[in-house]
PDB file of C-alpha atoms in Angstrom:
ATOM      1  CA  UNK A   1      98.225  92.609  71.978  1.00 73.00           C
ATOM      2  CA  UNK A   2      96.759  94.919  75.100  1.00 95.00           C
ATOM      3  CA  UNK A   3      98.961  96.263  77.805  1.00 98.00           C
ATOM      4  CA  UNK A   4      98.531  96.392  81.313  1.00 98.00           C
ATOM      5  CA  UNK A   5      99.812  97.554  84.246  1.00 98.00           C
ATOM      6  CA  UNK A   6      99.887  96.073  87.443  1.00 98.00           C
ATOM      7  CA  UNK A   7     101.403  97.865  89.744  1.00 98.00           C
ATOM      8  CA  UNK A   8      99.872 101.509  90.192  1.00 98.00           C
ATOM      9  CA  UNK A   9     100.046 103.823  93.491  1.00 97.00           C
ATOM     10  CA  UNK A  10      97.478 106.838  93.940  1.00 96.00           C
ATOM     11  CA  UNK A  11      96.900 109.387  97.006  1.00 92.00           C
ATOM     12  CA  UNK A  12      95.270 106.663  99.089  1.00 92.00           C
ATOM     13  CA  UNK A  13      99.119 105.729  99.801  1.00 90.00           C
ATOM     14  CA  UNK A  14     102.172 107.637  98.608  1.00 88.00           C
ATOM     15  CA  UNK A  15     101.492 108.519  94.756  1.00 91.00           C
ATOM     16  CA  UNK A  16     100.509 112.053  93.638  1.00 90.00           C
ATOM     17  CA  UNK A  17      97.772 111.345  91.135  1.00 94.00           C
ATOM     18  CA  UNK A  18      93.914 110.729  92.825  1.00 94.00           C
ATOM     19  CA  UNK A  19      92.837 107.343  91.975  1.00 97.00           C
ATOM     20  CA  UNK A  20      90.233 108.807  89.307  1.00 97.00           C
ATOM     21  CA  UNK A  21      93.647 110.319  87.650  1.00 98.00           C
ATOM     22  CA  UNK A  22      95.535 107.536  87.812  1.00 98.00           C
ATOM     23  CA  UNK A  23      92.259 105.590  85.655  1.00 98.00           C
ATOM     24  CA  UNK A  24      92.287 108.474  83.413  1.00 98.00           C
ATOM     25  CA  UNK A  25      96.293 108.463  82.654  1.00 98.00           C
ATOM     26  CA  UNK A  26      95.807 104.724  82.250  1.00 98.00           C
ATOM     27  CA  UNK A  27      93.342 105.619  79.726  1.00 98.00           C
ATOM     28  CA  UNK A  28      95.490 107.972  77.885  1.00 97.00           C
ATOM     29  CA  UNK A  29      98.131 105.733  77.443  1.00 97.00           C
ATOM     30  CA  UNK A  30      95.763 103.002  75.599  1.00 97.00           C
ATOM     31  CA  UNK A  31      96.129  99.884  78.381  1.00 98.00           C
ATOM     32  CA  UNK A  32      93.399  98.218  78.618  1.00 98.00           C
ATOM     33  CA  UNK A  33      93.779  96.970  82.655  1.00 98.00           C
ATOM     34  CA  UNK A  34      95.659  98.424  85.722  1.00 98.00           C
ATOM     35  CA  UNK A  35      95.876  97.306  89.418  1.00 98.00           C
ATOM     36  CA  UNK A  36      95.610  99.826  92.035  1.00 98.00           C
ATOM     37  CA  UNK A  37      98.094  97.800  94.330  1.00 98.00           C
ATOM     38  CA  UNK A  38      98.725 101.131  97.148  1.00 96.00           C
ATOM     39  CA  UNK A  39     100.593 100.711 100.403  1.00 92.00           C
ATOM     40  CA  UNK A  40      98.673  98.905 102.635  1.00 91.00           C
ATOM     41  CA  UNK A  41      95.154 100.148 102.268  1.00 92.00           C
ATOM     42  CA  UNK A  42      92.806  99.893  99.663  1.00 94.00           C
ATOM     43  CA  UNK A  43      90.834 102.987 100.511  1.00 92.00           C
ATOM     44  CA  UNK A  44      91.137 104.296  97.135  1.00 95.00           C
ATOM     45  CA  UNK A  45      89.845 101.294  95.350  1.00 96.00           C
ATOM     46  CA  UNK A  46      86.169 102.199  95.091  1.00 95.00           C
ATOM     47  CA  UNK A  47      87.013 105.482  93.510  1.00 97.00           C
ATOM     48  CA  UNK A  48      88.882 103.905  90.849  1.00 97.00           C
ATOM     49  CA  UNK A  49      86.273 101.481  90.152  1.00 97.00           C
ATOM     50  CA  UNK A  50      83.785 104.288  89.559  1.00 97.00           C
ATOM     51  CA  UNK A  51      86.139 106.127  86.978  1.00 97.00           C
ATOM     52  CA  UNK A  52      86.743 103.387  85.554  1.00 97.00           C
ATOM     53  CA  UNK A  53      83.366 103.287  84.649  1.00 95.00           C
ATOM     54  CA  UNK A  54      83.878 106.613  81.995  1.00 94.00           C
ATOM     55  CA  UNK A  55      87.144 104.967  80.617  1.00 95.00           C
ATOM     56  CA  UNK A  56      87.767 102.010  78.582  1.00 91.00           C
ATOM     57  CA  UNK A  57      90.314 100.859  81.252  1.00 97.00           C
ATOM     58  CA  UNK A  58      89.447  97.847  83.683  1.00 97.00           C
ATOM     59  CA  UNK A  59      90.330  98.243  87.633  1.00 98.00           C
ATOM     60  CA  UNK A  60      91.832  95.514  89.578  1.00 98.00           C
ATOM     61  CA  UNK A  61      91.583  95.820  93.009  1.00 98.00           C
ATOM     62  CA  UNK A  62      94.873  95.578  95.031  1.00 98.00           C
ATOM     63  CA  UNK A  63      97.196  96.452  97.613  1.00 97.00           C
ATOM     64  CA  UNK A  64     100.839  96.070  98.345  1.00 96.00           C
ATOM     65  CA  UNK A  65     101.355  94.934 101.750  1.00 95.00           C
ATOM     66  CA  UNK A  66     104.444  95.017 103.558  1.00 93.00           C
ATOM     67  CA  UNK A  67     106.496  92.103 105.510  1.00 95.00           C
ATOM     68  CA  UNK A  68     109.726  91.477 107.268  1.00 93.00           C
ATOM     69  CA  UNK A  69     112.023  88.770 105.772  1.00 94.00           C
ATOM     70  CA  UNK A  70     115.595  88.280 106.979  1.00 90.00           C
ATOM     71  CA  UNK A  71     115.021  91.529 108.904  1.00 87.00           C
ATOM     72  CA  UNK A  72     114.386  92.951 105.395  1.00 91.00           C
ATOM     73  CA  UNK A  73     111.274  94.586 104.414  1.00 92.00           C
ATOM     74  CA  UNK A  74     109.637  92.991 101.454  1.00 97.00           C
ATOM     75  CA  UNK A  75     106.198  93.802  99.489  1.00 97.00           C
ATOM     76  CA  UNK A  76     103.368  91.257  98.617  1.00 98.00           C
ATOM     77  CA  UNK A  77     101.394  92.721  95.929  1.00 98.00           C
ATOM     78  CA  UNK A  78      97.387  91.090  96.169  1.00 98.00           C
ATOM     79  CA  UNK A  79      95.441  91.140  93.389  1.00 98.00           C
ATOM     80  CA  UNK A  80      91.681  90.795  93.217  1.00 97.00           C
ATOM     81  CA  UNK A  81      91.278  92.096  96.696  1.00 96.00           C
ATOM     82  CA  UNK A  82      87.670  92.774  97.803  1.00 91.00           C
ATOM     83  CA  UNK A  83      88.011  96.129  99.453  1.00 87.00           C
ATOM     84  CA  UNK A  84      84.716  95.051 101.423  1.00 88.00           C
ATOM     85  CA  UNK A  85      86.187  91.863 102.933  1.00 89.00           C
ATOM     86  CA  UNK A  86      86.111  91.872 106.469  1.00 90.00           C
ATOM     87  CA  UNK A  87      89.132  89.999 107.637  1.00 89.00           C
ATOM     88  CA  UNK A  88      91.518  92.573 105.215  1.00 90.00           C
ATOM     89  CA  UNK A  89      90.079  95.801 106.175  1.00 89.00           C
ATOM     90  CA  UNK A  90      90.386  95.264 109.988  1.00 92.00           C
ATOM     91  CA  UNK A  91      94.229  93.883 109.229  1.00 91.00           C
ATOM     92  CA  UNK A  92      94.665  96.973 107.511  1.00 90.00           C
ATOM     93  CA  UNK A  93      93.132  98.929 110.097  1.00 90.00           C
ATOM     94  CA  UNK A  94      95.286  97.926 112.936  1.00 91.00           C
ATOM     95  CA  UNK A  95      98.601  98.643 110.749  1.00 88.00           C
ATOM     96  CA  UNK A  96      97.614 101.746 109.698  1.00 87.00           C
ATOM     97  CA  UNK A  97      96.619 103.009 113.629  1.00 89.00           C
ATOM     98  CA  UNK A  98     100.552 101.407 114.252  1.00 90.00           C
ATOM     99  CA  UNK A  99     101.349 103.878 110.918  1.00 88.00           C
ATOM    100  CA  UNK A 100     100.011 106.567 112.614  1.00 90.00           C
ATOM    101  CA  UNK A 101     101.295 106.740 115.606  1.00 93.00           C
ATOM    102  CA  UNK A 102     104.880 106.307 114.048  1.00 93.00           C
ATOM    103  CA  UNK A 103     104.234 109.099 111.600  1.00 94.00           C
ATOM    104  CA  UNK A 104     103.051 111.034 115.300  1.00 96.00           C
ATOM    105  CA  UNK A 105     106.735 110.249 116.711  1.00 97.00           C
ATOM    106  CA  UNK A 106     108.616 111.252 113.310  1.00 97.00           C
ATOM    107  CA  UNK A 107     106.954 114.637 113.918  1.00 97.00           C
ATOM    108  CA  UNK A 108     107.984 114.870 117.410  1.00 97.00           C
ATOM    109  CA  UNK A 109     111.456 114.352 117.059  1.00 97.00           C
ATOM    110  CA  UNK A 110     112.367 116.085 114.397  1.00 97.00           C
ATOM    111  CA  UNK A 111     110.075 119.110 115.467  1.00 96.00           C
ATOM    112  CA  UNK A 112     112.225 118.613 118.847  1.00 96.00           C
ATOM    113  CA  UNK A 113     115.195 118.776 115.921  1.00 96.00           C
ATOM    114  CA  UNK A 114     114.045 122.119 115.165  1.00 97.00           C
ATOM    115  CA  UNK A 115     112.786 120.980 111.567  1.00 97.00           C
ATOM    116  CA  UNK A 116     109.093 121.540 112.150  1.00 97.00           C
ATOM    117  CA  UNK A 117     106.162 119.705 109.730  1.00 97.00           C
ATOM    118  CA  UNK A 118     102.721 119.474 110.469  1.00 95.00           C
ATOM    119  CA  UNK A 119     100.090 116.507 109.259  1.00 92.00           C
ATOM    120  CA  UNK A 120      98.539 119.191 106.894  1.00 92.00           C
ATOM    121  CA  UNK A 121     101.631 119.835 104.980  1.00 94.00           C
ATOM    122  CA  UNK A 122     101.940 115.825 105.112  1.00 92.00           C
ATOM    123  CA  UNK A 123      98.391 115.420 103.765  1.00 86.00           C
ATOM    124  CA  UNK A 124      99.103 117.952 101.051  1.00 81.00           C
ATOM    125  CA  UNK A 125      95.102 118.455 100.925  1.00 77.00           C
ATOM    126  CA  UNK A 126      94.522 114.864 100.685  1.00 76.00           C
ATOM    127  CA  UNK A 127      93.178 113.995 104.078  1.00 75.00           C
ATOM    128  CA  UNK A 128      92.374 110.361 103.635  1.00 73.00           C
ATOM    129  CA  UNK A 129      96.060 109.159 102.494  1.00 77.00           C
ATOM    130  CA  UNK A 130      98.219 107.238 104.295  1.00 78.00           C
ATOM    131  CA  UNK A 131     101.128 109.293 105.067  1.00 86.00           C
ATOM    132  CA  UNK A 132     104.457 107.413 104.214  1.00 87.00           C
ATOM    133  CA  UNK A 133     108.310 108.376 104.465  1.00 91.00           C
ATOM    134  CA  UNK A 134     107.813 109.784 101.170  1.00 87.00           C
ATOM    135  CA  UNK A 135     105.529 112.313 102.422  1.00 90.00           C
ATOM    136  CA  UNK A 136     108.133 113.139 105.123  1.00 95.00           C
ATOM    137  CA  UNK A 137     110.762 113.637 102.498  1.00 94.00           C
ATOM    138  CA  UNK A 138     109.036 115.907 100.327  1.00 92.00           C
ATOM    139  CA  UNK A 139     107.658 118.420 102.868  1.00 95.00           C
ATOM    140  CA  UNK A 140     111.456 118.323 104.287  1.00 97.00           C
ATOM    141  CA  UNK A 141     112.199 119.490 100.247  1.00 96.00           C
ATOM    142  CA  UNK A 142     110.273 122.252 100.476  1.00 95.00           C
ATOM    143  CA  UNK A 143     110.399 123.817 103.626  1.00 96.00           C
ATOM    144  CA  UNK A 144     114.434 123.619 102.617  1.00 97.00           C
ATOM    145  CA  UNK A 145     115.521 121.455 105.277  1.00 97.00           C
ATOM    146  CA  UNK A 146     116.984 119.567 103.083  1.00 97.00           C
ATOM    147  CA  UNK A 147     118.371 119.587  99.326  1.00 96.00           C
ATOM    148  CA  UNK A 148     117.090 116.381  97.782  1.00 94.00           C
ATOM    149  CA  UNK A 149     114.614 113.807  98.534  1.00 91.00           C
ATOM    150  CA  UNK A 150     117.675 111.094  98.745  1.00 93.00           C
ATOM    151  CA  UNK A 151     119.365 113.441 101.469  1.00 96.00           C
ATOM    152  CA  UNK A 152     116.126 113.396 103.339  1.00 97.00           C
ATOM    153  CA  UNK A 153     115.849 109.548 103.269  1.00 95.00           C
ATOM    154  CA  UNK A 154     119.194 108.991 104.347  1.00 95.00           C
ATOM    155  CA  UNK A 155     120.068 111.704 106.825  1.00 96.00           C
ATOM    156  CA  UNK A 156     116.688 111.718 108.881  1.00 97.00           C
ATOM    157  CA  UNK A 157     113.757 109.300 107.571  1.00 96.00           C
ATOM    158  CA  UNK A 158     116.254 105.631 107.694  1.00 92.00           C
ATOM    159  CA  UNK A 159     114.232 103.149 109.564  1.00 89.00           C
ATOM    160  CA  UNK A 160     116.071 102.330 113.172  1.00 90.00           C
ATOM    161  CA  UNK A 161     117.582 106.036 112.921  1.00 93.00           C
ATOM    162  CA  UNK A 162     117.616 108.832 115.687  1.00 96.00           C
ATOM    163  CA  UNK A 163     114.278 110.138 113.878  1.00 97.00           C
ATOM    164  CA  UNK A 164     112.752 107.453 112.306  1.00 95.00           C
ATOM    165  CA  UNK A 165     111.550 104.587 114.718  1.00 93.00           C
ATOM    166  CA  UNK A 166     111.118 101.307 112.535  1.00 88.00           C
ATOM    167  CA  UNK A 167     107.198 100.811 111.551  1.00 83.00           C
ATOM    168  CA  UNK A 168     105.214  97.613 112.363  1.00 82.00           C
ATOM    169  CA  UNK A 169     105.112  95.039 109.695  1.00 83.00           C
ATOM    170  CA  UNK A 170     103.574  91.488 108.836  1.00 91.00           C
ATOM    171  CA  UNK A 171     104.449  88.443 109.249  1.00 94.00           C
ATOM    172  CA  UNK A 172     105.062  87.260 105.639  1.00 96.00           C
ATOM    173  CA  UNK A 173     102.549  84.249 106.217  1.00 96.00           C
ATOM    174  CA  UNK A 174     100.397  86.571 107.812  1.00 95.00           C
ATOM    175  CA  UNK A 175     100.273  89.111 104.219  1.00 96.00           C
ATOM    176  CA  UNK A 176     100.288  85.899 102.432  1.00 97.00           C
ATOM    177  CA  UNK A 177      97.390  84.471 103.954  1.00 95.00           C
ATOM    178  CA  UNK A 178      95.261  87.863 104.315  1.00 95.00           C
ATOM    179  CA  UNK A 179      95.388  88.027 100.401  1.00 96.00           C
ATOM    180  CA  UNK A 180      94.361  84.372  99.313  1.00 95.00           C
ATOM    181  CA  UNK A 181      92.053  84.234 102.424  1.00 94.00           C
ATOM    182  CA  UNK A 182      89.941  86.938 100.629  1.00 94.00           C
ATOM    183  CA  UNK A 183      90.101  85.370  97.155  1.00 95.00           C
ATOM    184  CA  UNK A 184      93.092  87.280  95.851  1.00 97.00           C
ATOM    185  CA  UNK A 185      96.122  86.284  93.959  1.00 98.00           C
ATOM    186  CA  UNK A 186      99.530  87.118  95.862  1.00 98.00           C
ATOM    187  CA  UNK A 187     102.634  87.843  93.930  1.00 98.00           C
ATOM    188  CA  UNK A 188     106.058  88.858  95.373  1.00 98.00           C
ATOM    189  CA  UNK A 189     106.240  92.734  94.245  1.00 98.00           C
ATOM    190  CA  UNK A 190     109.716  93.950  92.440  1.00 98.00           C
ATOM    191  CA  UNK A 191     112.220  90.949  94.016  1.00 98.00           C
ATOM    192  CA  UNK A 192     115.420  92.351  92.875  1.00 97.00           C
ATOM    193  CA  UNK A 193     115.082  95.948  94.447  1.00 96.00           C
ATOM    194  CA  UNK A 194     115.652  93.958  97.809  1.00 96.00           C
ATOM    195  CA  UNK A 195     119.132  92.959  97.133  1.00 95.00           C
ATOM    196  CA  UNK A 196     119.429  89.550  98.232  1.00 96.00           C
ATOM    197  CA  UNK A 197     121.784  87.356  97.086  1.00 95.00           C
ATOM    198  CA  UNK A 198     120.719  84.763  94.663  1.00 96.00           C
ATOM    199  CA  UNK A 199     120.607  82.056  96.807  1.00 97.00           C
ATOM    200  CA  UNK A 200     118.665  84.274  99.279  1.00 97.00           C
ATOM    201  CA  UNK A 201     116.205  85.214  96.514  1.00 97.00           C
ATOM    202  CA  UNK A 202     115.798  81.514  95.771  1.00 98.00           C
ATOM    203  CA  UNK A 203     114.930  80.727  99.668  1.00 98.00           C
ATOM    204  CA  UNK A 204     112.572  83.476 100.179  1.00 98.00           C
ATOM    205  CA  UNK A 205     111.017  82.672  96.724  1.00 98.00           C
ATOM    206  CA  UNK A 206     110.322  79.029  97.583  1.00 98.00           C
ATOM    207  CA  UNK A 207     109.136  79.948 101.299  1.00 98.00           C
ATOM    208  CA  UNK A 208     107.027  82.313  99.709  1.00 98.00           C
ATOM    209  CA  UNK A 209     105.396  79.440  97.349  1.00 98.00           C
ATOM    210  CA  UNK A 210     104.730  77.155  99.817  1.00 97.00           C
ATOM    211  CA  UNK A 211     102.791  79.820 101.655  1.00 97.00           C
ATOM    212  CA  UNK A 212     100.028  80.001  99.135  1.00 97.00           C
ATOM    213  CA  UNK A 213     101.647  82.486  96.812  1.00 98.00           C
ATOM    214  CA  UNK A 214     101.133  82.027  92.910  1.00 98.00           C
ATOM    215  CA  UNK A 215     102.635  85.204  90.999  1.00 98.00           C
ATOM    216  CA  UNK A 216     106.364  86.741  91.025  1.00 98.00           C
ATOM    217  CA  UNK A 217     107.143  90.597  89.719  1.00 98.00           C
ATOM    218  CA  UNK A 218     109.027  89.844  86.576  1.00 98.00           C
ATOM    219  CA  UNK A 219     108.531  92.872  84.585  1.00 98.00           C
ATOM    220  CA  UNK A 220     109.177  96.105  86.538  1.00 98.00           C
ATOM    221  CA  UNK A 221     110.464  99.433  85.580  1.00 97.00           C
ATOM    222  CA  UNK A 222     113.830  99.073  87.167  1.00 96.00           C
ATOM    223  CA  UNK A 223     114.893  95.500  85.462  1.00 97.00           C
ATOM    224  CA  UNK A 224     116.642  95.487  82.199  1.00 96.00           C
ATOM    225  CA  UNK A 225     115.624  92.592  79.809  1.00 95.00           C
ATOM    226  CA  UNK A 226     118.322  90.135  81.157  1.00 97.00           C
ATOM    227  CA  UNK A 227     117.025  90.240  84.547  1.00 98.00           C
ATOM    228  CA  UNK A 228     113.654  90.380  83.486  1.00 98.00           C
ATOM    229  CA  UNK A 229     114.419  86.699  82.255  1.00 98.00           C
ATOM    230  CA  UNK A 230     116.243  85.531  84.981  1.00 98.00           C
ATOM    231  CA  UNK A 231     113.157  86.318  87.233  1.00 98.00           C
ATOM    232  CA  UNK A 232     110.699  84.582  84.996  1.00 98.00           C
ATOM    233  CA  UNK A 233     113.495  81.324  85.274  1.00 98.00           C
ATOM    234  CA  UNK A 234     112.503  81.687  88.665  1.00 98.00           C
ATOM    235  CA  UNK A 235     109.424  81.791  88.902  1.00 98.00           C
ATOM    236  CA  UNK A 236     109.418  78.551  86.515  1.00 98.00           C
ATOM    237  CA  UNK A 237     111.235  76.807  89.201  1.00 98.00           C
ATOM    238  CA  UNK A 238     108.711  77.269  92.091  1.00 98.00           C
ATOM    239  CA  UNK A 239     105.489  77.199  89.618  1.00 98.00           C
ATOM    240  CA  UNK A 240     104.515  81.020  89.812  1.00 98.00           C
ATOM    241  CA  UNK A 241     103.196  83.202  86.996  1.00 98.00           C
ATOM    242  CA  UNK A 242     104.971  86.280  86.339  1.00 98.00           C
ATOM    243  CA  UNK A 243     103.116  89.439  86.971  1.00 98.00           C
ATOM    244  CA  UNK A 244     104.434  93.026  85.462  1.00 98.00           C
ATOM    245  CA  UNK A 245     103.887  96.576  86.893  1.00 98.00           C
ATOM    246  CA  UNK A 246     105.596 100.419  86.151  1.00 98.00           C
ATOM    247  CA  UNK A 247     105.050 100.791  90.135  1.00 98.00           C
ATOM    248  CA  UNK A 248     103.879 104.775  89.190  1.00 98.00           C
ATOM    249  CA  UNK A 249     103.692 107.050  91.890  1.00 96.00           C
ATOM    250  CA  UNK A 250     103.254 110.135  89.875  1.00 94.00           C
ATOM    251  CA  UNK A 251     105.612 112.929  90.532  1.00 89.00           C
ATOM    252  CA  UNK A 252     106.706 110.984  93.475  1.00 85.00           C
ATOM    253  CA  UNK A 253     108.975 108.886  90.892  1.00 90.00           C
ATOM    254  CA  UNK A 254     108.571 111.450  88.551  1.00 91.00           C
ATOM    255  CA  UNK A 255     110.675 109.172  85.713  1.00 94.00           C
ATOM    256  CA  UNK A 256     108.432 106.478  86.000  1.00 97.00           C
ATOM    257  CA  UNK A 257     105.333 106.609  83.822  1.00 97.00           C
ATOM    258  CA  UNK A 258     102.637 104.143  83.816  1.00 98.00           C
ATOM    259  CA  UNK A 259     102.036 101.126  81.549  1.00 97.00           C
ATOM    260  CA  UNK A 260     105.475 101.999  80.136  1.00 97.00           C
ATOM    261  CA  UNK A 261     107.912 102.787  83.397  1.00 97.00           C
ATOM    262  CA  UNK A 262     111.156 104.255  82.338  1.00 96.00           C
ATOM    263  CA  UNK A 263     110.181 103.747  78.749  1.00 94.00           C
ATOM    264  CA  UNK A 264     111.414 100.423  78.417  1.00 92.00           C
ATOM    265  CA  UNK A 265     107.928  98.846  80.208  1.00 97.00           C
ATOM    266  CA  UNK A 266     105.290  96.712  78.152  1.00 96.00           C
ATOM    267  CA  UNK A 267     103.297  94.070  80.106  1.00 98.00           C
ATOM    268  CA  UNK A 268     101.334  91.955  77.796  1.00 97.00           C
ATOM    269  CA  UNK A 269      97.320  91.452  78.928  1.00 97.00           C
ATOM    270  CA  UNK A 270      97.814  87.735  78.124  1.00 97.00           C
ATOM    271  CA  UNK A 271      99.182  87.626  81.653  1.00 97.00           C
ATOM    272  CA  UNK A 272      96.559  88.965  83.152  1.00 97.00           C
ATOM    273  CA  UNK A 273      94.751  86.071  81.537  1.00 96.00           C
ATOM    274  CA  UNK A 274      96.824  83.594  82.667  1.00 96.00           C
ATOM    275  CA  UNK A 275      96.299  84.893  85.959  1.00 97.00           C
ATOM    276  CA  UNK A 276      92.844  84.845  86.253  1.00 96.00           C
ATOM    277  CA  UNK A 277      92.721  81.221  84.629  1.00 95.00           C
ATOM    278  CA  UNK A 278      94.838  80.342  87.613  1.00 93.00           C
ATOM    279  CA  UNK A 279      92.420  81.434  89.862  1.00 86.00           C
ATOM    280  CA  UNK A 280      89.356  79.057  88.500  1.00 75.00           C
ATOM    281  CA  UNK A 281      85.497  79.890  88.472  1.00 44.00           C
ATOM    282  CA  UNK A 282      83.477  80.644  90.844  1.00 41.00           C
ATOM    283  CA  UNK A 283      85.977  84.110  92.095  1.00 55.00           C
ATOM    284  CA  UNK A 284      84.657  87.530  92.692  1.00 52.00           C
ATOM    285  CA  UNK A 285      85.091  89.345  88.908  1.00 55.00           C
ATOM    286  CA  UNK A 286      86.489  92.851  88.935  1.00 62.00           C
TER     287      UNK A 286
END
């Protein structure tokens, strides 16, 4: 049996690793597949493609967009995502303009705060990325404004806060429909890191279903093996295929490593098979 992972993050979003390193690491660690699934772009697809052409690892385009739920931000992870396709890259666009001019007003205020950072330090030499919170946090590390990541999250970079103005998100329909509309295969990213109660999880799973979606996050680095079942009951119920991901960010998550998460990780290729059987003939092969 192969292993995969599914669930990969590079520089294009908020991960450490370029996407040619992330390949290579996937490499390293024998898995035969990964899906570059970063935050709302897939800039960095066609670089991983390419090195994936000097390893013995296959590159499946994707992207992990974001949506608000219940007043709850939740992420749809597409698979098979043309990074070409018209429709996607001018959604994309327009969210990461509304990014950016966020990112622009977390500057200002907590420059006006008297805790200075500049988009160069946020870049951290990778001009093309999209600069997230996480970016935010670890410049505020280093400069010393504050002593943990977790401090800077929840003292100055909470969503709704004094610094922090809440970003733009989907519509989940709108995510939903983006991803199948260009020929992917759209899968409900880690669903119990969201915290809903069960019968909450249930709703939003079965809302999600009737939408279009086929796939549910069953095998993530931060389930145990009991909840890792209870998802895949789930996703019995509303007919969706479990999917399985580390969700590596490099140093970012520094405990997390990919194709194996927190060590406890192994996501079998046979459902990567099952997934592209669900999609039929005739679909764009990566």
């Amino acid at each position: 049996m192969s292993l995969i992972d599914l669930h990969v993050h590079s520089t294009a979003s908020d991960g450490t690793c370029s996407p040619s390193e992330v390949v290579a690491l996937a490499a390293a660690a024998g898995l035969s597949a990964i899906a570059l699934t970063d935050h709302d772009t897939v800039d960095g697809v066609p670089e991983a493609l390419a090195a994936a052409e000097s390893h013995s690892v296959r590159v499946i385009p994707g992207a992990e967009l974001s949506a608000l739920w219940h007043e709850k931000e939740i992420h749809i992870l597409g698979l098979f995502l043309p990074p070409d396709s018209p429709a996607l890259k001018e959604e994309l666009g327009r969210l990461r303009q509304k990014r950016e001019e966020r990112n622009d007003e977390i500057i200002r205020r907590l420059t006006k705060a008297g805790l200075p950072v500049t988009r160069e330090e946020l870049q951290g030499g990778c001009p093309g990325t999209v600069i997230t919170r996480a970016h935010f946090a670890r410049v505020m590390l280093e400069k010393g404004y504050v002593s943990s990541r977790n401090e800077a999250f929840s003292r100055y970079l909470k969503p709704g806060g004094p610094y922090c103005p809440r970003k733009e998100h989907l519509f989940p329909e709108t995510a939903v429909r983006l991803i199948c509309d260009a020929g992917g295969f759209a899968a409900l990213a880690h669903p119990l890191q969201y915290h809903f109660g069960n019968a909450e999880l249930e709703e939003l799973t079965a809302f999600l279903a009737g939408l279009g979606m086929k796939g549910l996050e069953v095998y993530h680095s931060s389930n145990n093996s009991y909840e890792s079942r209870k998802l895949r009951e789930l996703a019995g119920r509303h007919g969706l295929l479990p999917t399985g991901g580390s969700d590596f960010h490099g140093d970012n998550k520094p405990d997390i490593r990919i194709g194996v998460g927190r060590g406890n990780l192994k996501v079998s290729s046979l459902l990567l098979e099952d997934i592209e059987k669900s999609r039929g003939q005739g679909q764009a092969a990566f």
